[in-house]
Amino acid sequence: MALWGPSKTAMVTASEALPGRDQEMPVPERHAVLGTRLRPPFPVGMEVAVFGMGCFWGAEKLFWTAPGVTSTSVGYAGGFTVNPSYEEVCTARTGHTEVVMVAFDTDVTDFETMLRLFWEGHNPTQGMRQGNDIGTQYRSAIYVETAVQLAQAQASRDAFQAVLTQAGFGVITTEIAQSRPFYWAEPYHQQYLAKNPGGYCGLGGTGLRCG
């Protein structure tokens, strides 16, 4: 899934971004593994957050296998292009990063657990890349729905930064923000590694524990 070239690491501006389209991407009704809805509304008691940690195939599998996670789906967020295609995102002219929307049951798990999976599941200090995947679409990001989640995400970043610094890693480059539009990726991307067990997975952390 890697696309090479120095231009891939430069964040596009709103005026330079591709326009996109009015038509939304079709979304499968049910999760291929969990059998639950991919789109909101989710049942009462669910919280939702969106995570970008490199290639979204492996990131989605990381979350759907976690206890308490009721639904996951992959898409694009953090940029400017409306309803982008994967091919457009790969040009680095949408501003979007590959992300996973995660719905989790607060009676079973919590946002802090989701954050721990996020920080430990990738290297958040790499800027516009994740391992061999290079470009703005692979940057690290957390997009939250509430002010409480925002504060929790920022506190967890600061705590993990201390761990990373002690181990000799650089500064966390993760974007943490509230209320960014989420655009679903193409149906073939949803639960990709369940449909293609031998498929590419670039997920890899630093080996350090968060908390």
mmCIF file of C-alpha atoms in Angstrom:
data_model
loop_
_atom_site.group_PDB
_atom_site.id
_atom_site.type_symbol
_atom_site.label_atom_id
_atom_site.label_comp_id
_atom_site.label_asym_id
_atom_site.label_seq_id
_atom_site.Cartn_x
_atom_site.Cartn_y
_atom_site.Cartn_z
ATOM 1 C CA MET A 1 0.000 0.000 0.000
ATOM 2 C CA ALA A 2 3.018 2.275 0.090
ATOM 3 C CA LEU A 3 3.349 5.130 -2.372
ATOM 4 C CA TRP A 4 6.729 6.765 -2.670
ATOM 5 C CA GLY A 5 7.988 10.257 -3.397
ATOM 6 C CA PRO A 6 8.775 13.367 -1.371
ATOM 7 C CA SER A 7 5.542 15.112 -2.418
ATOM 8 C CA LYS A 8 3.582 12.442 -0.539
ATOM 9 C CA THR A 9 4.818 13.831 2.773
ATOM 10 C CA ALA A 10 3.700 17.434 2.202
ATOM 11 C CA MET A 11 0.263 18.273 3.599
ATOM 12 C CA VAL A 12 -2.021 19.720 0.941
ATOM 13 C CA THR A 13 -3.914 22.974 1.576
ATOM 14 C CA ALA A 14 -7.680 23.330 1.303
ATOM 15 C CA SER A 15 -7.347 25.304 -1.926
ATOM 16 C CA GLU A 16 -5.085 22.649 -3.470
ATOM 17 C CA ALA A 17 -7.167 19.648 -2.420
ATOM 18 C CA LEU A 18 -9.220 17.555 -4.814
ATOM 19 C CA PRO A 19 -12.917 18.512 -4.728
ATOM 20 C CA GLY A 20 -14.373 15.054 -4.225
ATOM 21 C CA ARG A 21 -18.053 14.367 -4.891
ATOM 22 C CA ASP A 22 -21.531 14.513 -3.410
ATOM 23 C CA GLN A 23 -22.123 10.767 -3.644
ATOM 24 C CA GLU A 24 -21.194 8.830 -0.495
ATOM 25 C CA MET A 25 -19.313 5.553 -0.635
ATOM 26 C CA PRO A 26 -21.615 2.523 -0.316
ATOM 27 C CA VAL A 27 -21.200 0.907 3.095
ATOM 28 C CA PRO A 28 -21.914 -2.772 3.857
ATOM 29 C CA GLU A 29 -24.745 -3.174 6.325
ATOM 30 C CA ARG A 30 -22.907 -5.615 8.616
ATOM 31 C CA HIS A 31 -19.408 -6.145 9.932
ATOM 32 C CA ALA A 32 -17.849 -9.170 8.212
ATOM 33 C CA VAL A 33 -16.482 -10.513 11.518
ATOM 34 C CA LEU A 34 -18.659 -9.150 14.322
ATOM 35 C CA GLY A 35 -21.980 -9.118 12.450
ATOM 36 C CA THR A 36 -22.836 -5.675 13.831
ATOM 37 C CA ARG A 37 -23.758 -2.429 12.090
ATOM 38 C CA LEU A 38 -20.921 -0.527 10.436
ATOM 39 C CA ARG A 39 -22.682 2.831 10.504
ATOM 40 C CA PRO A 40 -24.212 4.736 13.420
ATOM 41 C CA PRO A 41 -26.522 4.930 15.192
ATOM 42 C CA PHE A 42 -25.000 2.407 17.581
ATOM 43 C CA PRO A 43 -26.815 1.028 20.652
ATOM 44 C CA VAL A 44 -27.034 3.053 23.849
ATOM 45 C CA GLY A 45 -23.882 2.696 25.927
ATOM 46 C CA MET A 46 -21.532 2.751 22.977
ATOM 47 C CA GLU A 47 -18.775 5.326 22.575
ATOM 48 C CA VAL A 48 -17.091 6.079 19.269
ATOM 49 C CA ALA A 49 -13.606 7.319 18.390
ATOM 50 C CA VAL A 50 -11.546 7.413 15.191
ATOM 51 C CA PHE A 51 -7.887 6.373 15.031
ATOM 52 C CA GLY A 52 -5.236 6.757 12.326
ATOM 53 C CA MET A 53 -2.135 4.637 12.782
ATOM 54 C CA GLY A 54 -0.809 3.832 9.321
ATOM 55 C CA CYS A 55 -2.372 1.346 6.912
ATOM 56 C CA PHE A 56 -5.949 0.901 8.067
ATOM 57 C CA TRP A 57 -6.167 -2.822 7.321
ATOM 58 C CA GLY A 58 -4.061 -3.943 10.265
ATOM 59 C CA ALA A 59 -5.306 -1.157 12.504
ATOM 60 C CA GLU A 60 -8.898 -2.253 12.037
ATOM 61 C CA LYS A 61 -8.084 -5.877 12.919
ATOM 62 C CA LEU A 62 -6.285 -4.724 16.074
ATOM 63 C CA PHE A 63 -9.489 -3.095 17.305
ATOM 64 C CA TRP A 64 -12.090 -5.625 16.168
ATOM 65 C CA THR A 65 -10.269 -8.342 18.137
ATOM 66 C CA ALA A 66 -10.302 -6.265 21.354
ATOM 67 C CA PRO A 67 -12.841 -7.172 24.060
ATOM 68 C CA GLY A 68 -15.738 -4.742 24.203
ATOM 69 C CA VAL A 69 -15.374 -3.433 20.660
ATOM 70 C CA THR A 70 -18.733 -3.808 18.938
ATOM 71 C CA SER A 71 -17.992 -2.386 15.481
ATOM 72 C CA THR A 72 -15.105 -1.162 13.351
ATOM 73 C CA SER A 73 -14.950 0.324 9.880
ATOM 74 C CA VAL A 74 -12.236 1.969 7.841
ATOM 75 C CA GLY A 75 -12.288 5.308 6.106
ATOM 76 C CA TYR A 76 -10.623 8.646 5.562
ATOM 77 C CA ALA A 77 -10.533 11.699 7.833
ATOM 78 C CA GLY A 78 -8.579 14.804 8.717
ATOM 79 C CA GLY A 79 -8.479 16.284 5.241
ATOM 80 C CA PHE A 80 -10.510 18.381 2.842
ATOM 81 C CA THR A 81 -11.831 16.239 -0.033
ATOM 82 C CA VAL A 82 -15.485 15.232 0.322
ATOM 83 C CA ASN A 83 -16.231 11.515 -0.163
ATOM 84 C CA PRO A 84 -12.769 10.692 -1.550
ATOM 85 C CA SER A 85 -11.801 7.482 -3.284
ATOM 86 C CA TYR A 86 -8.818 5.402 -2.196
ATOM 87 C CA GLU A 87 -7.018 6.341 -5.394
ATOM 88 C CA GLU A 88 -7.505 10.028 -4.586
ATOM 89 C CA VAL A 89 -6.251 9.600 -1.031
ATOM 90 C CA CYS A 90 -3.138 7.901 -2.411
ATOM 91 C CA THR A 91 -2.262 11.031 -4.405
ATOM 92 C CA ALA A 92 -1.747 12.995 -1.138
ATOM 93 C CA ARG A 93 -4.076 15.649 -2.566
ATOM 94 C CA THR A 94 -7.005 15.080 -0.201
ATOM 95 C CA GLY A 95 -5.359 15.811 3.143
ATOM 96 C CA HIS A 96 -6.957 12.684 4.607
ATOM 97 C CA THR A 97 -5.279 9.980 6.621
ATOM 98 C CA GLU A 98 -6.391 6.341 6.710
ATOM 99 C CA VAL A 99 -8.469 5.798 9.843
ATOM 100 C CA VAL A 100 -10.581 3.286 11.746
ATOM 101 C CA MET A 101 -13.893 4.181 13.356
ATOM 102 C CA VAL A 102 -14.215 2.174 16.572
ATOM 103 C CA ALA A 103 -17.448 1.702 18.525
ATOM 104 C CA PHE A 104 -16.969 0.162 21.966
ATOM 105 C CA ASP A 105 -19.238 -0.878 24.831
ATOM 106 C CA THR A 106 -18.507 1.143 27.956
ATOM 107 C CA ASP A 107 -19.960 -1.646 30.118
ATOM 108 C CA VAL A 108 -17.104 -3.891 28.977
ATOM 109 C CA THR A 109 -14.201 -1.596 28.167
ATOM 110 C CA ASP A 110 -13.309 2.105 28.124
ATOM 111 C CA PHE A 111 -11.646 4.809 26.071
ATOM 112 C CA GLU A 112 -8.408 4.501 28.021
ATOM 113 C CA THR A 113 -8.112 0.897 26.844
ATOM 114 C CA MET A 114 -8.701 1.988 23.258
ATOM 115 C CA LEU A 115 -5.986 4.628 23.651
ATOM 116 C CA ARG A 116 -3.578 2.030 25.016
ATOM 117 C CA LEU A 117 -4.155 -0.162 21.956
ATOM 118 C CA PHE A 118 -3.573 2.860 19.750
ATOM 119 C CA TRP A 119 -0.310 4.050 21.319
ATOM 120 C CA GLU A 120 1.180 0.578 21.669
ATOM 121 C CA GLY A 121 0.063 -0.549 18.200
ATOM 122 C CA HIS A 122 2.164 1.854 16.131
ATOM 123 C CA ASN A 123 5.023 4.349 16.320
ATOM 124 C CA PRO A 124 3.428 7.789 16.826
ATOM 125 C CA THR A 125 6.703 9.693 16.347
ATOM 126 C CA GLN A 126 7.161 9.115 12.620
ATOM 127 C CA GLY A 127 5.293 12.066 11.142
ATOM 128 C CA MET A 128 3.998 11.474 7.619
ATOM 129 C CA ARG A 129 4.753 7.780 7.574
ATOM 130 C CA GLN A 130 4.386 4.495 9.394
ATOM 131 C CA GLY A 131 7.231 2.107 8.768
ATOM 132 C CA ASN A 132 7.682 1.604 5.030
ATOM 133 C CA ASP A 133 4.337 3.283 4.280
ATOM 134 C CA ILE A 134 5.215 6.875 3.438
ATOM 135 C CA GLY A 135 2.820 9.778 2.911
ATOM 136 C CA THR A 136 0.275 12.009 4.594
ATOM 137 C CA GLN A 137 -2.330 9.235 4.431
ATOM 138 C CA TYR A 138 -0.303 7.227 6.960
ATOM 139 C CA ARG A 139 0.041 9.896 9.644
ATOM 140 C CA SER A 140 -1.006 9.258 13.223
ATOM 141 C CA ALA A 141 -4.284 10.776 14.412
ATOM 142 C CA ILE A 142 -7.030 10.572 17.017
ATOM 143 C CA TYR A 143 -10.394 12.161 16.266
ATOM 144 C CA VAL A 144 -12.844 12.182 19.170
ATOM 145 C CA GLU A 145 -16.508 12.952 19.700
ATOM 146 C CA THR A 146 -16.495 14.645 23.107
ATOM 147 C CA ALA A 147 -14.473 17.084 25.183
ATOM 148 C CA VAL A 148 -13.959 14.361 27.780
ATOM 149 C CA GLN A 149 -12.393 12.060 25.174
ATOM 150 C CA LEU A 150 -10.240 14.942 23.944
ATOM 151 C CA ALA A 151 -8.842 15.541 27.426
ATOM 152 C CA GLN A 152 -8.224 11.810 27.922
ATOM 153 C CA ALA A 153 -6.418 11.532 24.590
ATOM 154 C CA GLN A 154 -4.191 14.503 25.345
ATOM 155 C CA ALA A 155 -3.349 13.188 28.826
ATOM 156 C CA SER A 156 -2.492 9.754 27.441
ATOM 157 C CA ARG A 157 -0.269 11.351 24.803
ATOM 158 C CA ASP A 158 1.658 13.218 27.456
ATOM 159 C CA ALA A 159 2.043 10.076 29.567
ATOM 160 C CA PHE A 160 3.262 7.995 26.628
ATOM 161 C CA GLN A 161 5.607 10.769 25.528
ATOM 162 C CA ALA A 162 7.428 10.417 28.837
ATOM 163 C CA VAL A 163 7.840 6.688 28.198
ATOM 164 C CA LEU A 164 9.049 7.277 24.644
ATOM 165 C CA THR A 165 11.493 10.004 25.653
ATOM 166 C CA GLN A 166 13.044 7.804 28.312
ATOM 167 C CA ALA A 167 13.555 5.107 25.676
ATOM 168 C CA GLY A 168 15.202 7.525 23.243
ATOM 169 C CA PHE A 169 12.325 8.105 20.831
ATOM 170 C CA GLY A 170 11.386 11.513 19.427
ATOM 171 C CA VAL A 171 8.332 13.703 19.832
ATOM 172 C CA ILE A 172 4.841 12.323 19.229
ATOM 173 C CA THR A 173 3.407 13.742 15.995
ATOM 174 C CA THR A 174 -0.139 12.438 16.480
ATOM 175 C CA GLU A 175 -2.889 14.893 15.600
ATOM 176 C CA ILE A 176 -5.554 14.951 18.311
ATOM 177 C CA ALA A 177 -8.736 16.797 17.452
ATOM 178 C CA GLN A 178 -12.495 16.813 17.917
ATOM 179 C CA SER A 179 -15.249 16.373 15.339
ATOM 180 C CA ARG A 180 -13.565 15.667 12.009
ATOM 181 C CA PRO A 181 -15.757 14.370 9.132
ATOM 182 C CA PHE A 182 -15.367 10.627 8.542
ATOM 183 C CA TYR A 183 -15.744 9.244 5.016
ATOM 184 C CA TRP A 184 -16.121 5.493 4.650
ATOM 185 C CA ALA A 185 -13.613 3.674 2.474
ATOM 186 C CA GLU A 186 -14.631 1.354 -0.338
ATOM 187 C CA PRO A 187 -16.438 -1.864 0.667
ATOM 188 C CA TYR A 188 -13.471 -4.077 -0.263
ATOM 189 C CA HIS A 189 -11.357 -2.309 2.374
ATOM 190 C CA GLN A 190 -13.795 -3.074 5.188
ATOM 191 C CA GLN A 191 -12.463 -5.911 7.389
ATOM 192 C CA TYR A 192 -9.906 -6.541 4.650
ATOM 193 C CA LEU A 193 -7.702 -8.907 6.635
ATOM 194 C CA ALA A 194 -10.663 -11.107 7.532
ATOM 195 C CA LYS A 195 -11.444 -11.487 3.837
ATOM 196 C CA ASN A 196 -7.759 -11.745 2.877
ATOM 197 C CA PRO A 197 -5.945 -13.431 5.803
ATOM 198 C CA GLY A 198 -2.606 -13.308 3.994
ATOM 199 C CA GLY A 199 -2.947 -9.640 3.112
ATOM 200 C CA TYR A 200 -0.455 -6.905 3.878
ATOM 201 C CA CYS A 201 -0.323 -5.635 7.449
ATOM 202 C CA GLY A 202 2.197 -2.906 8.227
ATOM 203 C CA LEU A 203 1.130 -2.518 11.848
ATOM 204 C CA GLY A 204 4.030 -2.365 14.293
ATOM 205 C CA GLY A 205 4.632 -0.569 17.556
ATOM 206 C CA THR A 206 7.692 0.584 19.467
ATOM 207 C CA GLY A 207 7.620 -2.332 21.892
ATOM 208 C CA LEU A 208 6.895 0.067 24.757
ATOM 209 C CA ARG A 209 3.930 -0.099 27.109
ATOM 210 C CA CYS A 210 1.545 2.763 27.706
ATOM 211 C CA GLY A 211 0.798 2.887 31.420
#
